[in-house]
Coordinates of N, CA and C in Angstrom, one line a residue:
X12 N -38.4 9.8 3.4 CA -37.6 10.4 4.4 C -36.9 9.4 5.2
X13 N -38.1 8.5 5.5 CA -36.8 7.3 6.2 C -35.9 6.8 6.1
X14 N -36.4 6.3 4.4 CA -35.5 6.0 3.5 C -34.4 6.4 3.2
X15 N -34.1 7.7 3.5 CA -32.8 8.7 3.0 C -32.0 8.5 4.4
X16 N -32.4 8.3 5.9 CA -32.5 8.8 6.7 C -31.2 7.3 7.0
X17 N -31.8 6.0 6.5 CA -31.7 4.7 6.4 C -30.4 4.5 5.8
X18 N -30.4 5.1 4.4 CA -29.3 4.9 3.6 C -27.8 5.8 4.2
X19 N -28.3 6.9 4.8 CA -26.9 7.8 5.2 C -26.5 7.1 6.1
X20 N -27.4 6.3 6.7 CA -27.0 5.8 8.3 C -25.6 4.5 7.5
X21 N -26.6 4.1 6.7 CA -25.9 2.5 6.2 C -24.5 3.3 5.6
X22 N -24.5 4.2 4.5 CA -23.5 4.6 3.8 C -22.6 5.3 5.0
X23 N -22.7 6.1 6.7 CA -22.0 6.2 7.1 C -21.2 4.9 8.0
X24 N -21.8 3.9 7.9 CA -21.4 2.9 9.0 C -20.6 2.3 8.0
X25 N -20.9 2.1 6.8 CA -19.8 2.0 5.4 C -18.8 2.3 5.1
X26 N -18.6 3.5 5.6 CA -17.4 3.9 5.3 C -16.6 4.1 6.6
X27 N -17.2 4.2 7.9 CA -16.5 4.1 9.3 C -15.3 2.3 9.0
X28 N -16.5 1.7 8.1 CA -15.4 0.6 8.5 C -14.7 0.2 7.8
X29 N -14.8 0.7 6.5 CA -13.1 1.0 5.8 C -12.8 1.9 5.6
X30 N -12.6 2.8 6.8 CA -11.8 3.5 7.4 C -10.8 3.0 8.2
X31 N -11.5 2.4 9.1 CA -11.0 1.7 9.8 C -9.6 0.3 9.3
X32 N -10.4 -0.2 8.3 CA -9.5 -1.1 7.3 C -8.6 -0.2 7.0
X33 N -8.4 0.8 6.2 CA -7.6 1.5 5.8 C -6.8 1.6 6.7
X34 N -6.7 2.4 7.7 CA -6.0 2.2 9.4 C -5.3 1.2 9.0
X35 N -6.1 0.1 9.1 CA -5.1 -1.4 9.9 C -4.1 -1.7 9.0
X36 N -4.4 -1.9 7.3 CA -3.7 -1.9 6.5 C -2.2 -0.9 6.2
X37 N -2.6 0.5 6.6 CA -1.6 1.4 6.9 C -0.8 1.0 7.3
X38 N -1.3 0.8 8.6 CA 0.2 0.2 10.1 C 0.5 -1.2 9.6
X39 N 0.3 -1.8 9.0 CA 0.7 -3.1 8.7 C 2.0 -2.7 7.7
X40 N 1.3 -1.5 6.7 CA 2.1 -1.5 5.6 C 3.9 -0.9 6.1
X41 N 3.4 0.0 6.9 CA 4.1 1.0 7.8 C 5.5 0.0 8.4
X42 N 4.8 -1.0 9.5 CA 5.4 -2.4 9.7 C 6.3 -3.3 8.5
X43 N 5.6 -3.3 7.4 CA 6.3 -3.6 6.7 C 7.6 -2.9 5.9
X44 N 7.6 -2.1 5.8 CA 8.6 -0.8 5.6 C 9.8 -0.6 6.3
X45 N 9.2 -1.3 7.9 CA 10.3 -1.0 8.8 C 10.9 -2.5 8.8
X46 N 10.0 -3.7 8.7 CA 10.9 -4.5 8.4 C 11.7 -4.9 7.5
X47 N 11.7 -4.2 6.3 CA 12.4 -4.5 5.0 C 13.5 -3.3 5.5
X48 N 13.5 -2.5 6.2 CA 14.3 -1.5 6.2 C 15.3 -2.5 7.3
X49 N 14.6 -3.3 7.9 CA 15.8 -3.8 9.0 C 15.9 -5.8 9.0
X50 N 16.0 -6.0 7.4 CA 15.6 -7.2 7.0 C 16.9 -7.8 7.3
X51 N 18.3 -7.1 7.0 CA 19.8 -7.6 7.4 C 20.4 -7.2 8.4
X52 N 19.9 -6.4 9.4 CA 20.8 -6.0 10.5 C 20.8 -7.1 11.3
X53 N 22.2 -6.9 11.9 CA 22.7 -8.0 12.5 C 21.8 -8.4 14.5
X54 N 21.3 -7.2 14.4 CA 20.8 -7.1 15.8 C 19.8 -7.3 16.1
X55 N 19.1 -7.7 15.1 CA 17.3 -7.9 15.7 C 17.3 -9.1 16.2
X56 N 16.1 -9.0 17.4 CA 16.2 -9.6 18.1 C 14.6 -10.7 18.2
X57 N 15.5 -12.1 18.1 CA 13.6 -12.9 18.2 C 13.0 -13.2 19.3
X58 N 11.5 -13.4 19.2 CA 10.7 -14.1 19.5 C 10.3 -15.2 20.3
X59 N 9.6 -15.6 21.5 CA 9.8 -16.9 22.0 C 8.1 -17.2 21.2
X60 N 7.3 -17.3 20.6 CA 6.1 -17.7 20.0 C 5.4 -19.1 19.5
X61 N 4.1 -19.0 19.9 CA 3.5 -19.9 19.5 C 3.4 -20.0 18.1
X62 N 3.3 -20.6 16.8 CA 3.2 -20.5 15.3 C 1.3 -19.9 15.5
X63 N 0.7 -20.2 16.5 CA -0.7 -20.0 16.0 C -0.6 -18.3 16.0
X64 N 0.0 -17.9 17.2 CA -0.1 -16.7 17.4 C 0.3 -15.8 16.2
X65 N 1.4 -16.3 15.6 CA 2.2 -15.7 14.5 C 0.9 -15.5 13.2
X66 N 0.4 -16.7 13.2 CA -0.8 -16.9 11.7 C -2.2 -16.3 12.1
X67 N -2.5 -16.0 13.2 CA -3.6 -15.3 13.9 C -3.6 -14.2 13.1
X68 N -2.2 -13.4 14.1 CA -1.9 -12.1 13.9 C -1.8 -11.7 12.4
X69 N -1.2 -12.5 11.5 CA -1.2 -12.5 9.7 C -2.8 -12.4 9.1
X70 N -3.8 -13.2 9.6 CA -4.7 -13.6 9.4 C -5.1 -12.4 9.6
X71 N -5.5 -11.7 10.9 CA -6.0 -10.2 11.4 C -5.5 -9.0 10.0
X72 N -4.8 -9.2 9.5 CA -4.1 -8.1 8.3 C -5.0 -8.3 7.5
X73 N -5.4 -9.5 7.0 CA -6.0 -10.1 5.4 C -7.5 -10.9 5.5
X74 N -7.4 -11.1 7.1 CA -9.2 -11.6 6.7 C -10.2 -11.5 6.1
X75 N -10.7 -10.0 6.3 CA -11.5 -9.1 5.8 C -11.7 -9.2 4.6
X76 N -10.1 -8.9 3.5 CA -9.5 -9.0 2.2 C -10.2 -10.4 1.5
X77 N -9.8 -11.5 2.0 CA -9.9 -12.8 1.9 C -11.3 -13.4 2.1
X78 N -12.4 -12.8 2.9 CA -13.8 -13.3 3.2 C -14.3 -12.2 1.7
X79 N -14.1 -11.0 2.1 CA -14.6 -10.0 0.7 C -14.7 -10.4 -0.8
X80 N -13.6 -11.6 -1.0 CA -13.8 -12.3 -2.2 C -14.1 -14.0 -1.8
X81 N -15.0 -13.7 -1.2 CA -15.8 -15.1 -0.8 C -14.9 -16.5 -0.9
X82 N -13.8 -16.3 -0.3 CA -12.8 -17.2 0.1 C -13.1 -17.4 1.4
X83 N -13.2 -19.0 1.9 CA -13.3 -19.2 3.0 C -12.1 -19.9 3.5
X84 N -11.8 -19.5 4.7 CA -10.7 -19.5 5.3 C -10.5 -20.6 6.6
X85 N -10.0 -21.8 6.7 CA -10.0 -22.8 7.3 C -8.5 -23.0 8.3
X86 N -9.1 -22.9 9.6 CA -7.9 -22.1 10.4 C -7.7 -24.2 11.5
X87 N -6.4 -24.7 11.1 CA -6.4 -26.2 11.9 C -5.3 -26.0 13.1
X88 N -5.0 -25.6 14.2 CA -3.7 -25.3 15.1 C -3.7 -26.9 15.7
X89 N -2.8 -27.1 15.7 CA -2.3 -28.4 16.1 C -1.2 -28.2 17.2
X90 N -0.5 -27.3 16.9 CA 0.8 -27.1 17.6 C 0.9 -25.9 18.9
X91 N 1.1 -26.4 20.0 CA 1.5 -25.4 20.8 C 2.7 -25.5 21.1
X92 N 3.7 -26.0 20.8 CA 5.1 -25.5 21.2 C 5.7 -23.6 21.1
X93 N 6.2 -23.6 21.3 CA 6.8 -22.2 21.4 C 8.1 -22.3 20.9
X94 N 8.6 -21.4 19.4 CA 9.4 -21.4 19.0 C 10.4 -20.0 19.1
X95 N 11.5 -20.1 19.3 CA 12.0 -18.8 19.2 C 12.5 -18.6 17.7
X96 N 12.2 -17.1 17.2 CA 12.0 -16.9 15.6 C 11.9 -14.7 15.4
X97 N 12.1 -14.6 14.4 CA 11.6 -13.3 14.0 C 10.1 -13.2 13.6
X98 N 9.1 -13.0 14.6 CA 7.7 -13.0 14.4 C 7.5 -11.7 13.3
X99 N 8.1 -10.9 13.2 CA 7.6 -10.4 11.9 C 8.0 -9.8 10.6
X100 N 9.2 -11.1 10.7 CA 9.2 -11.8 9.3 C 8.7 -12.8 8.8
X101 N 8.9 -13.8 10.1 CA 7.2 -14.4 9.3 C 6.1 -14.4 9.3
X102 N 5.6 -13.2 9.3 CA 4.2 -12.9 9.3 C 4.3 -12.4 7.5
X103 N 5.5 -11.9 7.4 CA 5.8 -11.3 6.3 C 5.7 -12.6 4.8
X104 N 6.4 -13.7 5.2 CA 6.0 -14.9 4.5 C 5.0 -15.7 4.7
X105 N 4.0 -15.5 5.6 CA 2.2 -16.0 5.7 C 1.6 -15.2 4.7
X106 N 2.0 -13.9 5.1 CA 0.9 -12.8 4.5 C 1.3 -13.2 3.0
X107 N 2.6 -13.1 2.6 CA 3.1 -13.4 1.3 C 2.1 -14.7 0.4
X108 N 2.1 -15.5 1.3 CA 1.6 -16.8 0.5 C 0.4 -16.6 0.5
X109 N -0.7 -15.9 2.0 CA -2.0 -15.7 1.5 C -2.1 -14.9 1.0
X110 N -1.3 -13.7 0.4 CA -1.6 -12.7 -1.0 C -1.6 -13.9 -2.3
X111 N -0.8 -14.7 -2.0 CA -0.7 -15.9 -3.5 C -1.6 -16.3 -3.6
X112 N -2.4 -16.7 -2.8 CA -3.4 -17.9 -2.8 C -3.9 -17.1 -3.6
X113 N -4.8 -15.9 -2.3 CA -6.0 -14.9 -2.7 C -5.8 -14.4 -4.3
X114 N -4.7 -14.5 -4.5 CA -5.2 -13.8 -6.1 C -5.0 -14.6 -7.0
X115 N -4.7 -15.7 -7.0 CA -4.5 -17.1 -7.5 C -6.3 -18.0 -7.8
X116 N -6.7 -17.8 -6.4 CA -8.3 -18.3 -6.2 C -9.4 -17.2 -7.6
X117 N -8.8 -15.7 -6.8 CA -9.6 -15.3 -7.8 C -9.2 -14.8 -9.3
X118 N -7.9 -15.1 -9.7 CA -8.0 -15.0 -11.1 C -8.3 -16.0 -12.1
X119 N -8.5 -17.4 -11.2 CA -9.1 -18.3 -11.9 C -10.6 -18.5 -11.6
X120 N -11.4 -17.7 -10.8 CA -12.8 -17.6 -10.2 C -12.7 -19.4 -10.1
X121 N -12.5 -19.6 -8.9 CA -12.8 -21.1 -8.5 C -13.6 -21.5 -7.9
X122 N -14.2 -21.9 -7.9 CA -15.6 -22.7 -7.4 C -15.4 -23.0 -5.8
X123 N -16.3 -22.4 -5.1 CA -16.3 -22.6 -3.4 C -14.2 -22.7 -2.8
X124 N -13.8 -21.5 -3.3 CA -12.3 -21.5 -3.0 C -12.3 -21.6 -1.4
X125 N -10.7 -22.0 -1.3 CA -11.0 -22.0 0.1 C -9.3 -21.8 0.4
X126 N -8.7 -21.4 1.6 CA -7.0 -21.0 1.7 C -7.5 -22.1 3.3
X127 N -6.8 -23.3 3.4 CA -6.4 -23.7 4.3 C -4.6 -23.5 5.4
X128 N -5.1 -23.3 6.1 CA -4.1 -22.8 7.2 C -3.8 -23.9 8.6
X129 N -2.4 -24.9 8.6 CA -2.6 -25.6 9.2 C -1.2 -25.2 10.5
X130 N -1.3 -25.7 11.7 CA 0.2 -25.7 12.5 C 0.2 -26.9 12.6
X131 N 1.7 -27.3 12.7 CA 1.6 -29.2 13.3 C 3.6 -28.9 13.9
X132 N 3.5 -29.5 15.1 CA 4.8 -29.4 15.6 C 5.5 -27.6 15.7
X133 N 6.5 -28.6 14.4 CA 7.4 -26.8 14.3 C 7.2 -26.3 12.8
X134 N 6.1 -26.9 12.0 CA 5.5 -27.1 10.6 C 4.4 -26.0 10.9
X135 N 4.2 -25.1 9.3 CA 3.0 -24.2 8.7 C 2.6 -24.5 7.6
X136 N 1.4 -25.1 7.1 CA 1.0 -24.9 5.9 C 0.1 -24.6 5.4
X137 N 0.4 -23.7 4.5 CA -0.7 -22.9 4.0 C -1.3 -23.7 2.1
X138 N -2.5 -23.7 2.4 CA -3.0 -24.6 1.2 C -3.9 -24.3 0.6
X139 N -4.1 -24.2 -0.7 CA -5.7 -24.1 -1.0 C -6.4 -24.9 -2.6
X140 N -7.0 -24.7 -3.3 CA -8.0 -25.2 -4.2 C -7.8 -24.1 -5.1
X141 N -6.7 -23.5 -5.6 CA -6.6 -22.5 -6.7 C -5.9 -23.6 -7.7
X142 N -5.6 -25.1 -7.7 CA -5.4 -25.6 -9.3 C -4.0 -26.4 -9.4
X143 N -3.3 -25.0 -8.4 CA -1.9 -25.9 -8.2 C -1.5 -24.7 -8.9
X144 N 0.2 -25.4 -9.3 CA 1.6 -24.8 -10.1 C 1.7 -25.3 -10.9
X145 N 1.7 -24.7 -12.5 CA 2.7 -25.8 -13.5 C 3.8 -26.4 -13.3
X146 N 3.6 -27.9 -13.5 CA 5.1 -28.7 -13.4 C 6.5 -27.6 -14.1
X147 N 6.3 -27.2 -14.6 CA 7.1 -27.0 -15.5 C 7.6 -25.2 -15.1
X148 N 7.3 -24.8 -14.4 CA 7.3 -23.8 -13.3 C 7.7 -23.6 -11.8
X149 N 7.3 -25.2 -11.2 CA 6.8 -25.2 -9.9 C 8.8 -25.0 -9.0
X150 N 9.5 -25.4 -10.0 CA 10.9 -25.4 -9.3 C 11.9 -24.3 -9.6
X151 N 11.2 -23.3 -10.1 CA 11.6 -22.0 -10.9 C 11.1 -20.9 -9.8
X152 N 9.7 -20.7 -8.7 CA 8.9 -19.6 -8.3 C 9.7 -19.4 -7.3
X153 N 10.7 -19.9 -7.0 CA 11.6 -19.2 -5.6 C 12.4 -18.5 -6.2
X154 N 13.0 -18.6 -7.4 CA 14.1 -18.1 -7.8 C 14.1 -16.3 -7.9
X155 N 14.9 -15.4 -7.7 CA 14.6 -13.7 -7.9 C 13.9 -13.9 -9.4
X156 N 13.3 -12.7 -9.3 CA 12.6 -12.1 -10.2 C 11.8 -13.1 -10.9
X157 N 11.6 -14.3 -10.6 CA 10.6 -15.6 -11.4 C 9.0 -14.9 -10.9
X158 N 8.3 -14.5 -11.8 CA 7.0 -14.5 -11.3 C 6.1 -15.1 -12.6
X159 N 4.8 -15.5 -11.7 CA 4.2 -15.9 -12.9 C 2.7 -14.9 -13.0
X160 N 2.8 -13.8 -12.1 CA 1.9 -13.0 -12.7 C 2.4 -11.9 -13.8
X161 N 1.5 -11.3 -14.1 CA 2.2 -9.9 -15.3 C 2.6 -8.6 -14.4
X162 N 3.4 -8.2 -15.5 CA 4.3 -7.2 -14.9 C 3.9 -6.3 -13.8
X163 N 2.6 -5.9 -14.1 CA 2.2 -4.8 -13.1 C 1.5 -5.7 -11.5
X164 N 1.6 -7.0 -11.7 CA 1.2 -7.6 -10.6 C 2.2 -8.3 -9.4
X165 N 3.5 -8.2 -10.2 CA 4.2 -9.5 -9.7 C 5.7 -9.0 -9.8
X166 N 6.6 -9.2 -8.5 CA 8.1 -8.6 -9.2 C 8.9 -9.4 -8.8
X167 N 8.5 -10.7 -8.7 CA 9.4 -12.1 -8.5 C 10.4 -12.2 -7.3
X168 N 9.5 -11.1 -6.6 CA 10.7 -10.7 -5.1 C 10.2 -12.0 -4.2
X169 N 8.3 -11.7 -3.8 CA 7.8 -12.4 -2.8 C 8.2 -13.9 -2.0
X170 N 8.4 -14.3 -3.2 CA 8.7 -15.8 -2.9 C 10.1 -16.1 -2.5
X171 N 11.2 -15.6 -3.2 CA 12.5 -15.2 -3.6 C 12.8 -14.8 -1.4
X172 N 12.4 -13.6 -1.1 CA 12.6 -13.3 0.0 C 11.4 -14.2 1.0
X173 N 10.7 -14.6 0.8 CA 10.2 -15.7 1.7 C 11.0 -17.2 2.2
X174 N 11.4 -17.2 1.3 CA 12.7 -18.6 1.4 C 14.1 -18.1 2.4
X175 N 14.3 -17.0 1.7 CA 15.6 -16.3 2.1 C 15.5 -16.2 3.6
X176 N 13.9 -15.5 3.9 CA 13.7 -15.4 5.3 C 13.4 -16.8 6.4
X177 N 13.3 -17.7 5.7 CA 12.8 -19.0 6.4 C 14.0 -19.7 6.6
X178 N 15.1 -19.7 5.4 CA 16.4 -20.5 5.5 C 16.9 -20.0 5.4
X179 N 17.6 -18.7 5.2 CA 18.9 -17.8 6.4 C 18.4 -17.1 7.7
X180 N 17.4 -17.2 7.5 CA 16.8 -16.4 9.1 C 16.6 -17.5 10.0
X181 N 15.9 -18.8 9.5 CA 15.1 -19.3 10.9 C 15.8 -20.8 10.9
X182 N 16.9 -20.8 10.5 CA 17.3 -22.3 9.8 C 15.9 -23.1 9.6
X183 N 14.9 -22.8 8.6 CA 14.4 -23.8 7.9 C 14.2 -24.1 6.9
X184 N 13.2 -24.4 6.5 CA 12.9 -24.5 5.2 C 11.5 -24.4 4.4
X185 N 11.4 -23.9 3.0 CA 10.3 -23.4 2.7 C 10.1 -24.7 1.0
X186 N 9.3 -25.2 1.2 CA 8.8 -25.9 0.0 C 7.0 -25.6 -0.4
X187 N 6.8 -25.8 -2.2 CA 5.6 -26.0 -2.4 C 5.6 -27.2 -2.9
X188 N 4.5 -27.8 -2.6 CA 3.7 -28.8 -3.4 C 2.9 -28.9 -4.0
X189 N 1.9 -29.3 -4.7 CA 0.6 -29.6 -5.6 C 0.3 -30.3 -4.9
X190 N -1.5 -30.5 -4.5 CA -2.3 -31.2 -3.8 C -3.1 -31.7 -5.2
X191 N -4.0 -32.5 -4.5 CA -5.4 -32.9 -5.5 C -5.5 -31.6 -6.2
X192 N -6.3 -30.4 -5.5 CA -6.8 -29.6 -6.5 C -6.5 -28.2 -5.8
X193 N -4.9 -28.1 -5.8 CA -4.4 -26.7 -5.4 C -3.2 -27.1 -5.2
X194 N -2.6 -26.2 -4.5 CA -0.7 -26.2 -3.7 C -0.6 -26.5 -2.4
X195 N 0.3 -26.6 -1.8 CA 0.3 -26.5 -0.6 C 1.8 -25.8 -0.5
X196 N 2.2 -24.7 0.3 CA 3.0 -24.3 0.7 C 3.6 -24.4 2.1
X197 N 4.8 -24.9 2.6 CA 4.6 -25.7 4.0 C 5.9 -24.9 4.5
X198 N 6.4 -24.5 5.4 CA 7.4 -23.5 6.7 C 7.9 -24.7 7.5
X199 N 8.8 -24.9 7.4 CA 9.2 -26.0 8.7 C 10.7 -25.1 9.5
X200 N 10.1 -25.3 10.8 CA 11.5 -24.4 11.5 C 12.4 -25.7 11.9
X201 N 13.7 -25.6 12.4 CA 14.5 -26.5 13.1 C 14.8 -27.3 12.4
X202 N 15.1 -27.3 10.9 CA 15.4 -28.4 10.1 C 17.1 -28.8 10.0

């Protein structure tokens, strides 16, 4: 009897909290809808923000996601300047690159994966231990419709519009690199 009593309790506090997930992911998605709905109007208006604040708030969408597949998540702020920017569009290109990592990490099941998240100045980089990019790819993944997952995963937009939004939106610039033993993708504003 306790036992039963024990499990409903557990299986209701189970589902209260992805319910709750569900919620946050909604209004995010919701948010995203409205931003892509108002990705070219001439009138939106930016932001005076910290970058930490900006990667926090990104972070709050996907943590959950990201600890759930036993990715550990290395958070380094260096930077408190305040940038003026469209904060949620780039939240839209954080989120973007930590959806890359995260399924990057786990389609190759990597050993103790990890998504490093750095601020420095007017610089973001996001990094991790999924292996890297093929050379032979790595100058191709910006381009429209270039993806290198399969069709039902990937529609060559993400990256494509993450650039678009960093260098026609924020005059910066968006590059990847290969590290030792992963990528690094880096946001620099004011360039």
């Amino acid at each position: 009897m306790l036992l039963h009593l024990y499990q409903f309790l557990y299986k209701k506090e189970f589902f209260q909290e992805r319910l709750q997930s569900i919620d946050e992911i909604s209004q995010d998605l919701s948010s995203t809808i409205d931003d892509f709905r108002d990705f070219y109007k001439p009138d939106k208006k930016k932001a005076t923000v910290k970058l930490e604040e900006v990667v926090r708030k990104s972070l709050s969408i996907m943590r959950t996601s990201i600890l759930n597949d036993n990715i550990e998540i290395i958070e380094e702020y260096n930077s408190k300047k305040e940038i003026e920017l469209y904060d949620n569009e780039l939240m839209q290109v954080i989120l973007n690159s930590l959806k890359n990592s995260q399924d990057n990490l786990k389609e190759k099941q990597i050993k103790d994966p990890y998504i490093k998240i750095t601020t420095e100045d007017r610089t973001i980089s996001i990094c991790d231990n999924g292996g890297g990019i093929p050379e032979d790819i790595i100058e191709k993944i910006f381009d429209p419709y270039f993806s290198s997952k399969d069709e039902k995963n990937g529609t060559g937009l993400g990256l494509y519009m993450s650039k678009t939004i960093v260098e026609e939106h924020h005059n910066g610039r968006l590059s990847a690199q290969n590290i030792d033993d992963g990528v690094c993708f880096t946001i620099e504003f004011g360039i």
